[in-house]
XYZ file of C-alpha atoms in Angstrom:
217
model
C 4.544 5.496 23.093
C 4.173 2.338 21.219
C 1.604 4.250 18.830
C 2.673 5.569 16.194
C -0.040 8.420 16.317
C -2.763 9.085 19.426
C -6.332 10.039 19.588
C -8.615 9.467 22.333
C -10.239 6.558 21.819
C -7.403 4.856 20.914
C -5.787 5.774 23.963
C -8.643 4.325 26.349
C -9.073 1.209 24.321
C -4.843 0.179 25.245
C -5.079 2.091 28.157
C -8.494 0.945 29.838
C -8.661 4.621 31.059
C -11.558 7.025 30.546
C -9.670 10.440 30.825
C -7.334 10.276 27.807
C -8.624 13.261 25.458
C -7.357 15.350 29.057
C -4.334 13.856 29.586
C -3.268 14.374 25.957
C -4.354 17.675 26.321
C -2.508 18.338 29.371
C 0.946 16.839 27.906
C 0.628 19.307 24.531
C 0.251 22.190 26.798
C 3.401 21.603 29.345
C 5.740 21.060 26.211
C 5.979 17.083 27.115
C 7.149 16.189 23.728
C 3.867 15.995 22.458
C 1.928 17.880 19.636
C -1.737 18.232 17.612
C -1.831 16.894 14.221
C -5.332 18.755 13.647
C -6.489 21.909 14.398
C -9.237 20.332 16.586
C -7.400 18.366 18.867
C -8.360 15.086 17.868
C -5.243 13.354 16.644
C -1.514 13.823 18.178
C 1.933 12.272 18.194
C 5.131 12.172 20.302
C 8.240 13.414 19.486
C 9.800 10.884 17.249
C 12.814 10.681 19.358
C 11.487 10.710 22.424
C 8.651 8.122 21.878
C 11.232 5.707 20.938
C 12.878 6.179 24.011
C 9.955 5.600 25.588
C 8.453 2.256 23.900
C 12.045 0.733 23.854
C 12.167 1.437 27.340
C 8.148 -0.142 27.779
C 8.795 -3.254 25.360
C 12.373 -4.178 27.948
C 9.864 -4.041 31.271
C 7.309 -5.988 29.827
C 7.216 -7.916 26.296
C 3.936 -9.187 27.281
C 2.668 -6.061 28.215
C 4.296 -4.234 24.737
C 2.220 -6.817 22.741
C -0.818 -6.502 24.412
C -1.386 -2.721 23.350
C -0.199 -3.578 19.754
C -3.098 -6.365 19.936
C -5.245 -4.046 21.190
C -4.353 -0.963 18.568
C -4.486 -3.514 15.860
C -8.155 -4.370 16.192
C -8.857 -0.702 16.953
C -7.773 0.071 13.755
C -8.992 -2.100 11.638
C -12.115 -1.364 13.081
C -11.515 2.500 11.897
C -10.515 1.159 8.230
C -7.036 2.482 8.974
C -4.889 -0.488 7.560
C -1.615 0.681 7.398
C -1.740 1.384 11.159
C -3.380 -2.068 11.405
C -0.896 -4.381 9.642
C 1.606 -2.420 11.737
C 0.541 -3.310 14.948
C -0.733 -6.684 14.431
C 2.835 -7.698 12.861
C 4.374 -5.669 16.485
C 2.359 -8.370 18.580
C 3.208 -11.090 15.759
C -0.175 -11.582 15.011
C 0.821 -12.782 11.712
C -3.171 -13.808 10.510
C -4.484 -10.640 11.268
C -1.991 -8.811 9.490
C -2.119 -11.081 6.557
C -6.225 -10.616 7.039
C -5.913 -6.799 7.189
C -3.510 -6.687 3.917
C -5.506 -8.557 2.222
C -8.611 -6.040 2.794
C -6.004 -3.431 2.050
C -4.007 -4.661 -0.890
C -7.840 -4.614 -2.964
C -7.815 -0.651 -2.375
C -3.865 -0.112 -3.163
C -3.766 -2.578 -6.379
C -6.123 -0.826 -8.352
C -4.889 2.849 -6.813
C -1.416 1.812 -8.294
C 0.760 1.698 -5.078
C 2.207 -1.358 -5.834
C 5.264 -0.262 -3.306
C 3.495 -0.530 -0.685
C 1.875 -3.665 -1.061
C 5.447 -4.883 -1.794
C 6.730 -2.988 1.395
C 3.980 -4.807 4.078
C 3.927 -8.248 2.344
C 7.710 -8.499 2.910
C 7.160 -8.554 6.367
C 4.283 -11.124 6.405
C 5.761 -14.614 6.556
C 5.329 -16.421 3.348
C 2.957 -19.191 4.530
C 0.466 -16.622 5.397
C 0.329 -15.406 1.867
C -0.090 -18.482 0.252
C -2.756 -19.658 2.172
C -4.357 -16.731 0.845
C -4.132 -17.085 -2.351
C -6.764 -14.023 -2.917
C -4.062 -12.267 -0.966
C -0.908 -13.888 -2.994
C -3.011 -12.938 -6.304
C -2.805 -9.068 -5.371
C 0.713 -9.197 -4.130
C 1.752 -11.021 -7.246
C 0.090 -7.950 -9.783
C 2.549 -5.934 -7.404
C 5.328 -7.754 -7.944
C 4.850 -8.138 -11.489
C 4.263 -4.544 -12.579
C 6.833 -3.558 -10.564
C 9.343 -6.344 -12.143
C 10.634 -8.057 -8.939
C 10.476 -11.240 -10.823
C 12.736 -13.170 -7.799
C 9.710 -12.528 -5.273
C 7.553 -13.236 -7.813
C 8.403 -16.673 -8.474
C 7.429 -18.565 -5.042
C 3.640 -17.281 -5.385
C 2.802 -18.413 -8.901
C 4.519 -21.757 -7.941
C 2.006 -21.675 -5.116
C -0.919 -20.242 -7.976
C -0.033 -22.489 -10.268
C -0.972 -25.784 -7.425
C -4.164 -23.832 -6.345
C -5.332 -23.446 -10.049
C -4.464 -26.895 -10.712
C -6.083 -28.555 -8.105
C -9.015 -26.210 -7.668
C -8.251 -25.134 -4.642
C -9.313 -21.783 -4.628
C -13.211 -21.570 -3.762
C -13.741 -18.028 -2.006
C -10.401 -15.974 -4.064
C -10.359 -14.773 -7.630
C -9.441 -17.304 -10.310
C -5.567 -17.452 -10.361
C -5.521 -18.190 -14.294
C -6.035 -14.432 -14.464
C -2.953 -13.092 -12.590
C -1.295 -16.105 -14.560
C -2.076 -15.649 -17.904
C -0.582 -12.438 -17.160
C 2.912 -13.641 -15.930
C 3.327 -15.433 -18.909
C 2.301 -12.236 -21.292
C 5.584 -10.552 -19.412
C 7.328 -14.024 -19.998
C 6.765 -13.902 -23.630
C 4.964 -17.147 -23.556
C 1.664 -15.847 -25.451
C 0.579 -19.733 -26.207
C 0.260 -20.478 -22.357
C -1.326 -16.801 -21.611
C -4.274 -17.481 -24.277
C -4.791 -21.287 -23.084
C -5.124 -19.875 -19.433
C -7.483 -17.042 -20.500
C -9.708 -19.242 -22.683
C -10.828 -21.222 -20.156
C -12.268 -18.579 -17.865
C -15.861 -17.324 -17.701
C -14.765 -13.465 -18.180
C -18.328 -11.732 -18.895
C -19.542 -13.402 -15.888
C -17.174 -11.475 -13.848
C -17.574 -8.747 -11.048
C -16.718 -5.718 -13.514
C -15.562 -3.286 -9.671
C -13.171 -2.792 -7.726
C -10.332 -5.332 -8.017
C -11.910 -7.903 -10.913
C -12.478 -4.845 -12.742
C -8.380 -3.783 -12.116
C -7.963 -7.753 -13.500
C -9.493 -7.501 -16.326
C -8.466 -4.236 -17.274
C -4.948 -6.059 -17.059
């Protein structure tokens, strides 16, 4: 009940049984609030009402318990390249590093695809200090922010940008004088935007995936 959709192998992997694709079987066909997704059987869910019910009911018996299987569905997913269900669980069980891990995987995909609500949606509920020790993270999340104008969460990560570009900090992530030069393009402050984008190395840049969404910025 604390998934928010059920297939097999996820099933066994929270449950530790071996008998799961039956079981879910067997609850479809005596009407026990559960239903196929797929015309094959692989993927169901609970009734909405009724699974809530069920996990508030779960989570009051045993917190430890509750967090476990979010633990354990976390991981699962990731593992399946399904991050939305991913960052879910991991922020259930409060497992704060994964989900900020996970999003940051994630945010690289939804950046350049243009769902910039949704990165704004799931970084709201990672704790700041997560972000900004990410700052390849806080770089994505702050292209979100930007294009969508939310210039009040903005602010806090290219405070935290403008330290990690200052002092070098930033080994592994993209260069923050990118994401940057571009808040101060929206800022109207053209002078700063050039002197940040003169000093970077641009043609020896990654030209896929997310650099390529940078520099097409």
């Amino acid at each position: 009940s604390l998934l928010t959709r059920l297939t097999a192998p996820l099933c066994d992997v929270v449950t530790g049984r071996q008998d799961s694709q039956e079981v879910l079987l067997q609850l479809e066909r005596s009407g026990l609030f559960v239903h196929s997704l797929d015309s094959d059987c692989r993927w169901f869910k609970y009734h909405s009402l009724f699974s809530t019910i069920l996990a508030e009911s779960f989570s009051r018996k045993s917190e430890a318990q509750a967090r476990e299987v979010h633990a354990r569905a976390a991981r699962w997913h990731l593992e399946q390249q399904q991050y939305e269900e991913a960052v879910h669980h991991a922020l259930a069980c409060r497992d704060f590093a994964l989900a900020a891990d996970t999003l940051n995987v994630w945010a690289s995909q939804l950046t350049v695809s243009a769902h910039l609500m949704t990165v704004e949606r799931w970084s709201d509920r990672v704790p700041l200090e997560h972000i900004v020790n990410r700052p390849d993270l806080a770089i994505k999340i702050a292209y979100s922010l930007m294009f969508l104008r939310r210039h009040q969460k903005l602010r806090p990560l290219l405070d935290h940008l403008r330290r990690y570009s200052v002092s070098g900090e930033v080994s592994d992530a993209t260069n923050p004088a990118l994401v940057l030069a571009m808040a101060e393009v929206f800022e109207d402050d053209m002078p700063r935007a050039f002197a940040n984008v003169d000093r970077l190395q641009l043609h020896d840049r990654d030209n896929a995936g997310f650099p390529a969404f940078e520099l097409g910025a």
